[in-house]
Short mmCIF file of C-alpha atoms in Angstrom, two decimals:
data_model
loop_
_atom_site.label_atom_id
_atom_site.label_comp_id
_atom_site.label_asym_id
_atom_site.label_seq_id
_atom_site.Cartn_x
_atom_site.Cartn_y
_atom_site.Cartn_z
CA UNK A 1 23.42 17.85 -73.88
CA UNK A 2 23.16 14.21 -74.86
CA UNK A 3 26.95 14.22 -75.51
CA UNK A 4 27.20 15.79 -71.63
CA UNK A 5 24.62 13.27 -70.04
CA UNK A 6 26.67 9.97 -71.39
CA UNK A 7 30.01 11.50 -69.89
CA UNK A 8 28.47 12.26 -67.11
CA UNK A 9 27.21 8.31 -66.81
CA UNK A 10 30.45 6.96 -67.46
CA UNK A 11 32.09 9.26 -64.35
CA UNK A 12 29.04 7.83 -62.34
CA UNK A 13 29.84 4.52 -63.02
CA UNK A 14 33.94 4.10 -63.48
CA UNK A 15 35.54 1.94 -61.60
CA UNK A 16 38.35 3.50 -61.04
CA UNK A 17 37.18 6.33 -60.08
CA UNK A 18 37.47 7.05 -55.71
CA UNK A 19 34.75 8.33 -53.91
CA UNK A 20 35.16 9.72 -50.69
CA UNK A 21 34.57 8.04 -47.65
CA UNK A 22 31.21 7.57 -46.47
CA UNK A 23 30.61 9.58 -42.93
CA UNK A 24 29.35 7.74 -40.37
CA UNK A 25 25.49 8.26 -38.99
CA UNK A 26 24.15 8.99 -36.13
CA UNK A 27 22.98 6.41 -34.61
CA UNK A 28 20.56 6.83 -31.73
CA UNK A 29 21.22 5.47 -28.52
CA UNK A 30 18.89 3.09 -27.67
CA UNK A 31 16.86 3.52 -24.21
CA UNK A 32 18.09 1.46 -21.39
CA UNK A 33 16.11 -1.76 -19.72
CA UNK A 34 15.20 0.78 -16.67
CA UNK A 35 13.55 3.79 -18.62
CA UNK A 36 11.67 1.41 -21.09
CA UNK A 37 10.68 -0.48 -17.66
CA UNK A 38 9.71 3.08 -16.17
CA UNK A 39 7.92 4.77 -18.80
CA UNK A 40 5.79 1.42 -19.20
CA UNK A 41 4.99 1.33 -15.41
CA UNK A 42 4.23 5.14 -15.89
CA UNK A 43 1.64 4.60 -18.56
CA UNK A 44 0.03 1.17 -17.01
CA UNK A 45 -0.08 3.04 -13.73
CA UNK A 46 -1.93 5.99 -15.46
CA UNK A 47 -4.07 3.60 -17.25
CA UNK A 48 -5.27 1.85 -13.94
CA UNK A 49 -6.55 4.99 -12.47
CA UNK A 50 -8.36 5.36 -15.23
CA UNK A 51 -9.98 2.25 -14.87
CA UNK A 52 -10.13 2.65 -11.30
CA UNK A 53 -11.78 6.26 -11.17
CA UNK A 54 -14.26 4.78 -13.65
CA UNK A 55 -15.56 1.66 -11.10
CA UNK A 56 -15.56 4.37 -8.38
CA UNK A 57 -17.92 6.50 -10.53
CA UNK A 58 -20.10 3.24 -11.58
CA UNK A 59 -20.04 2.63 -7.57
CA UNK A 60 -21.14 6.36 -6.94
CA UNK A 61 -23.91 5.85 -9.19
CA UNK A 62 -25.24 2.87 -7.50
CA UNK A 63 -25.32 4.40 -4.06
CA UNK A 64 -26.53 7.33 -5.41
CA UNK A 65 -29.93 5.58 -6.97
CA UNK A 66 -30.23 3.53 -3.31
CA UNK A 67 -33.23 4.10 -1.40
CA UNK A 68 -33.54 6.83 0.49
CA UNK A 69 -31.54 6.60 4.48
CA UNK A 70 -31.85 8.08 7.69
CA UNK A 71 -28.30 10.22 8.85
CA UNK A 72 -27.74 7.76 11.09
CA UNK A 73 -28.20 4.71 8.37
CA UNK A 74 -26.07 6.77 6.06
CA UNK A 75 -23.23 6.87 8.67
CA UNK A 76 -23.11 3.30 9.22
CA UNK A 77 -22.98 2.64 5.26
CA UNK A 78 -18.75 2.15 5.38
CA UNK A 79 -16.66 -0.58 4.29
CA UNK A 80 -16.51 -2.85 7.09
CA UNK A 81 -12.71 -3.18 8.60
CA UNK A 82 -13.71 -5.04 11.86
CA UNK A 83 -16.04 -7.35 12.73
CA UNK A 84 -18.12 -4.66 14.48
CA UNK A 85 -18.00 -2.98 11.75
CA UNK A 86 -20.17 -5.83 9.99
CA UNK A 87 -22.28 -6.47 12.89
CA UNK A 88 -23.28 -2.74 13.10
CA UNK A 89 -24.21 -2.66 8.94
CA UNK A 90 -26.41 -5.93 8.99
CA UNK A 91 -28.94 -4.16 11.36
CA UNK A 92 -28.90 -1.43 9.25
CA UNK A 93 -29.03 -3.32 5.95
CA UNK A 94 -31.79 -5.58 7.23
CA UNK A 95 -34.62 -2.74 7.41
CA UNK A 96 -33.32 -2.24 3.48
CA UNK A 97 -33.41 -5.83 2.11
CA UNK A 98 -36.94 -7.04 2.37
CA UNK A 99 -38.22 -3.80 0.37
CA UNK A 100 -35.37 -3.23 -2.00
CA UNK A 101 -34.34 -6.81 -2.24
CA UNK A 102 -32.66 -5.78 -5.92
CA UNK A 103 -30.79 -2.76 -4.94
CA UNK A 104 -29.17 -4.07 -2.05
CA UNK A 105 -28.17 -6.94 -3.78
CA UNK A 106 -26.71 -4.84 -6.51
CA UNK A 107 -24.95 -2.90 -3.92
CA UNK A 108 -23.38 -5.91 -2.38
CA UNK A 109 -22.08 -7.15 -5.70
CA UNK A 110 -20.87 -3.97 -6.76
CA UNK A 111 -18.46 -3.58 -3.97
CA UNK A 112 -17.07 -6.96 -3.81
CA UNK A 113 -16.55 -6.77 -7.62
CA UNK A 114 -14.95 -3.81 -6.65
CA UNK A 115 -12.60 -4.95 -3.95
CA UNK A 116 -11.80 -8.11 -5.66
CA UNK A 117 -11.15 -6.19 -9.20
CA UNK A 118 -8.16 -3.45 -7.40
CA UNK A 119 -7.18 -6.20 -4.55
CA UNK A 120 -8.66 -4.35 -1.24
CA UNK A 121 -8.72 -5.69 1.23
CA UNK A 122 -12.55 -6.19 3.06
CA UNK A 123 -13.91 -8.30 0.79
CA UNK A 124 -13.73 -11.32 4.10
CA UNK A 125 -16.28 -8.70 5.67
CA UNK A 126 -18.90 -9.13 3.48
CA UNK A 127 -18.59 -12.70 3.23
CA UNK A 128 -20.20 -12.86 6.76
CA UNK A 129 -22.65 -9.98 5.50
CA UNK A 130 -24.09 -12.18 2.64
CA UNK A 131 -25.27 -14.84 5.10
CA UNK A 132 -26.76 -11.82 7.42
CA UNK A 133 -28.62 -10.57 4.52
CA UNK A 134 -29.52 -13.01 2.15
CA UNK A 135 -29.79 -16.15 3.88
CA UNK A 136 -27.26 -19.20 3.43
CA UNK A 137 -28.12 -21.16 0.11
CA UNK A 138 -28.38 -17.37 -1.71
CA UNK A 139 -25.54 -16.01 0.35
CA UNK A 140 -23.20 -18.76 -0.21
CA UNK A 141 -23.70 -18.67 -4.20
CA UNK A 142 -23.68 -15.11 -4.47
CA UNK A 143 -20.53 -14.93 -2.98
CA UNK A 144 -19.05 -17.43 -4.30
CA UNK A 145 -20.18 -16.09 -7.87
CA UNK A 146 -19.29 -12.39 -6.86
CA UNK A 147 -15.61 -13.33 -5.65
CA UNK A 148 -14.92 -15.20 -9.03
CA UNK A 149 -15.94 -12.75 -11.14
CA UNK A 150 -13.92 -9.68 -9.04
CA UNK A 151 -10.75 -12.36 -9.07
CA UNK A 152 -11.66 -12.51 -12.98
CA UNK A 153 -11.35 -8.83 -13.35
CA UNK A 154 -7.94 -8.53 -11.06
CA UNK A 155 -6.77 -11.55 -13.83
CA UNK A 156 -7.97 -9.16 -16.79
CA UNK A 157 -5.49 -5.98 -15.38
CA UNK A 158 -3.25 -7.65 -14.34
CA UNK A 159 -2.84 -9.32 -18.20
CA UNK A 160 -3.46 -6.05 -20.08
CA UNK A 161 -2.33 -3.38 -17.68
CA UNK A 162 -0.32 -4.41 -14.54
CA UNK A 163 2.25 -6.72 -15.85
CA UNK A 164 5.00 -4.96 -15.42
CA UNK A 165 4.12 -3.39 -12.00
CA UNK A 166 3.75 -6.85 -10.94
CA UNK A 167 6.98 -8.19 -12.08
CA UNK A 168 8.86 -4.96 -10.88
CA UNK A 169 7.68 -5.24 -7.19
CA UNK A 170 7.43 -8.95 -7.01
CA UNK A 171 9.76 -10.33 -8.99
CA UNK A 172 10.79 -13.29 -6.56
CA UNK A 173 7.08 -14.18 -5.61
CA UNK A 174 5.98 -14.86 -9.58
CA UNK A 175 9.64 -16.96 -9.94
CA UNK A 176 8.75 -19.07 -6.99
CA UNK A 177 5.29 -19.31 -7.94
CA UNK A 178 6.30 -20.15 -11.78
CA UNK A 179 8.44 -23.07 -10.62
CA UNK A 180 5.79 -24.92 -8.60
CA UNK A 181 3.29 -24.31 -11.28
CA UNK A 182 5.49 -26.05 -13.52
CA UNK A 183 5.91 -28.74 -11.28
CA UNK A 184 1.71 -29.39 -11.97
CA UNK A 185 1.12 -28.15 -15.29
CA UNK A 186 -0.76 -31.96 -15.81
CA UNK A 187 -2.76 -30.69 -12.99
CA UNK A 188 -3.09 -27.70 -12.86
CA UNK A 189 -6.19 -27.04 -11.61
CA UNK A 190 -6.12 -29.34 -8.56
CA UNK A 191 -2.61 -26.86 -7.64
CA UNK A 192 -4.81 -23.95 -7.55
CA UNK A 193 -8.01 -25.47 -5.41
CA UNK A 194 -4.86 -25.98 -2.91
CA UNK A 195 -2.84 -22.45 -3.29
CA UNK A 196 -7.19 -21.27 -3.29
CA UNK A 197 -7.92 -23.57 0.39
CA UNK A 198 -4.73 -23.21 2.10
CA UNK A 199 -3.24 -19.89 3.22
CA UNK A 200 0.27 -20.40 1.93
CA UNK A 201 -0.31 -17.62 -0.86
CA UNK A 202 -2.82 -14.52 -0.36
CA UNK A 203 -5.44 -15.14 -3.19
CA UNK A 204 -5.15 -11.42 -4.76
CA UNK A 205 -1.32 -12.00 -5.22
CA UNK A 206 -2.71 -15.45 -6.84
CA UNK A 207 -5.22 -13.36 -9.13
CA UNK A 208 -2.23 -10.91 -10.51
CA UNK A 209 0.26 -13.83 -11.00
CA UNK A 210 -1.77 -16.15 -12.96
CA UNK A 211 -1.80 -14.42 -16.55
CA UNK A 212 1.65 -13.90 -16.14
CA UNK A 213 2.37 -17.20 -15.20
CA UNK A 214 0.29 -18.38 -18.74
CA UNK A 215 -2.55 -19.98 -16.70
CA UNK A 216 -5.39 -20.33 -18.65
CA UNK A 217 -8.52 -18.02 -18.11
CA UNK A 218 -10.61 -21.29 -18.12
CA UNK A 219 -8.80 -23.10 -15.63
CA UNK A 220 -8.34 -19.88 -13.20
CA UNK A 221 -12.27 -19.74 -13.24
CA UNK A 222 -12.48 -23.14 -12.27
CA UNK A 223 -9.98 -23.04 -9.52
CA UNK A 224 -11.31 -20.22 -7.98
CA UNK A 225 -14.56 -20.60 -8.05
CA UNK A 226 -14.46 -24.46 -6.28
CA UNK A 227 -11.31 -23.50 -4.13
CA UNK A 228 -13.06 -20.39 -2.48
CA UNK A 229 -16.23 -22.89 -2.01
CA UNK A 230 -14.80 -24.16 1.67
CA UNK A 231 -13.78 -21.00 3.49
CA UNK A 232 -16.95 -18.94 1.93
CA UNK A 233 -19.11 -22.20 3.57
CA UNK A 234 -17.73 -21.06 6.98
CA UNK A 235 -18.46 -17.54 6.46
CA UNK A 236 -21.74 -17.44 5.36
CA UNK A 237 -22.87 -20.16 7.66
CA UNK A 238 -21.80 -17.47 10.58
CA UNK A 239 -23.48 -14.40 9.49
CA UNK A 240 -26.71 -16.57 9.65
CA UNK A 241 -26.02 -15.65 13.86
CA UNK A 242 -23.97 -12.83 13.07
CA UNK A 243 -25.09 -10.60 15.89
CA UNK A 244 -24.64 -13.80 18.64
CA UNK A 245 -21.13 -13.87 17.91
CA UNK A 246 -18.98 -12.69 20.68
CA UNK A 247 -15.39 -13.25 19.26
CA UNK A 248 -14.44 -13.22 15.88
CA UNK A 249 -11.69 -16.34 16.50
CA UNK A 250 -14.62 -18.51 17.07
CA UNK A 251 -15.86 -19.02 13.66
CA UNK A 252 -12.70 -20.43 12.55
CA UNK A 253 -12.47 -23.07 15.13
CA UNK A 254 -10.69 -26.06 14.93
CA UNK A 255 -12.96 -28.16 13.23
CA UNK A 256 -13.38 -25.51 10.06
CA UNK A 257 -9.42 -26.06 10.24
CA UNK A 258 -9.47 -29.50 9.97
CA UNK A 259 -12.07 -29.08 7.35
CA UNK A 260 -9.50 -26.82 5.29
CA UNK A 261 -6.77 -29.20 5.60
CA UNK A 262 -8.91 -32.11 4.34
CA UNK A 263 -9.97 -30.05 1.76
CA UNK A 264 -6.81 -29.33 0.93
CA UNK A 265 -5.35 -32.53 0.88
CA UNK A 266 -7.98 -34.04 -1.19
CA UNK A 267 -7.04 -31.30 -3.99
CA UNK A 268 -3.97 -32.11 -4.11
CA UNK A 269 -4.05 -36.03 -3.70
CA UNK A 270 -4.79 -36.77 -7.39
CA UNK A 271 -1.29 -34.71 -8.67
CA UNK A 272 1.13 -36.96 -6.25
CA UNK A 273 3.18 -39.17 -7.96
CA UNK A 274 2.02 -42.47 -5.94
CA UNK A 275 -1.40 -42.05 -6.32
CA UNK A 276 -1.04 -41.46 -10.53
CA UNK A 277 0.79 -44.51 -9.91
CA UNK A 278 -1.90 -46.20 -8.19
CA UNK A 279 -4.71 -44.88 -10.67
CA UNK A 280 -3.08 -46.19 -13.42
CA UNK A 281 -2.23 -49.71 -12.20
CA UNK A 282 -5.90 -49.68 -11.51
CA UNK A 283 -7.07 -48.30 -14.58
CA UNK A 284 -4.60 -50.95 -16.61
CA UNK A 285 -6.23 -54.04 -14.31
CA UNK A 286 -9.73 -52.94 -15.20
CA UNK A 287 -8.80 -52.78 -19.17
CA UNK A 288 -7.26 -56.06 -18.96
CA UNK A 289 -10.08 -57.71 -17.45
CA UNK A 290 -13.07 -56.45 -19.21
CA UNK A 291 -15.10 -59.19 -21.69
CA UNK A 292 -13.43 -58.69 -25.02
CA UNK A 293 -16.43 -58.28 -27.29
CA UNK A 294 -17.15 -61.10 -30.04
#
């Protein structure tokens, strides 16, 4: 045997000695750009009902511990879709909000988290509710707080979940949007008070682009919360005389336009090239003419 194991070596290892050809492997063939793309939109859409049966059960829950309502209160507890609509649940909501000041509040909140979070629309609906229902100063801070936080949440799904949905269906939109949001990446938040003030870009389609787009949670927070500031003013300040309102077009009369369009000009004033250019010939005159210290 030891005699057998070093011949055996030395055919192993001679040189000279042919070995067959190797046979090729398989190789696998690997999935195409469209399947990956479809089984990932399968599994984000799967993963979004999820999350989106589990806020409708947290919702359920909520309405389910409200205070107790009349059949005819219950049947005028919808989602408003017309302004009617809001008029009709503000009387209703009234009798409800001096007593159970806490629940109706968490109601409120709950839904426009809720429409904000899956981008439904309605949430313009309740706007005018807050001021009906909690006064202006409350109102116009609860909103404004409530609509971040919903926007927030759409930012969140969109980052972890939705990104591929939203680069399948709008794949033009989130280009076009990319290239003017590198035109103000020094200012970026002053670009998004003015895409937040003027209508140019609906703000849920604002809330799903951003984490693509890299913008930073901080500065989407910021943006939203100050550039949804002047059209939540209008709307809250009309549901104080909510029921006195005959036509809908009136509350967004010409001077709340002109309002928006200062607004929005004043946003975007500081990220213009002639007034950086201004700024800093001011801000180099005022270094140059300060006391130099002895």
């Amino acid at each position: 045997p030891p005699l057998l194991h070093s011949v055996q070596r030395r055919l192993i290892y001679c040189p000279t000695m042919k070995r067959s050809p190797e046979r090729p492997r398989p190789t696998s063939v690997p999935p195409s750009p469209t399947s990956t793309l479809s089984t990932q939109s399968s599994s984000s859409i799967y993963l979004l009902l999820s999350v989106f049966g589990v806020a409708l059960s947290v919702l359920a829950v909520i309405f389910m511990n409200f205070p107790s309502m009349s059949p005819e209160h219950k049947a005028a507890l919808k989602l408003p879709r017309n302004f009617s609509d809001v008029q009709r649940l503000s009387v209703v909501l009234e009798e409800y909000t001096d007593e159970h000041y806490l629940s109706v509040v968490s109601a409120f909140s709950a839904v426009y988290l809720f429409l904000q979070a899956f981008s439904i629309p309605g949430s313009v609906f309740l706007s005018f509710l807050a001021g009906a229902l909690f006064g202006f100063f409350r109102g116009f801070l609860l909103v404004c707080s409530v609509a971040t936080a919903g926007a927030l949440c759409s930012y969140l799904l969109s980052d972890f979940l939705a990104r591929g949905l939203v680069l399948r269906f709008f794949p033009d939109k989130v280009a076009l949007l990319g290239t003017e949001m590198s035109k103000h990446s020094s200012h970026l938040v002053n670009y998004l008070l003015f895409l937040r003030i003027t209508p140019f870009l609906p703000n849920w389609f604002i809330n799903l682009a951003s984490p693509i787009l890299g913008v930073p949670i901080r500065t989407f927070v910021i943006g939203t919360f100050f550039g949804i500031m002047p059209a939540t003013f209008f709307a809250v300040r009309a549901g104080l005389t909510l029921q006195d309102i005959k036509n809908p077009r009136d509350v967004f009369d010409s001077k709340s336009i002109a309002t928006f369009v200062i607004c929005a000009l004043l946003s975007i004033l500081p990220t213009l090239k002639p007034v950086q250019a201004f700024l800093e010939r001011k801000l180099s005159r005022s270094e140059t003419t300060k006391p130099k210290s002895k």
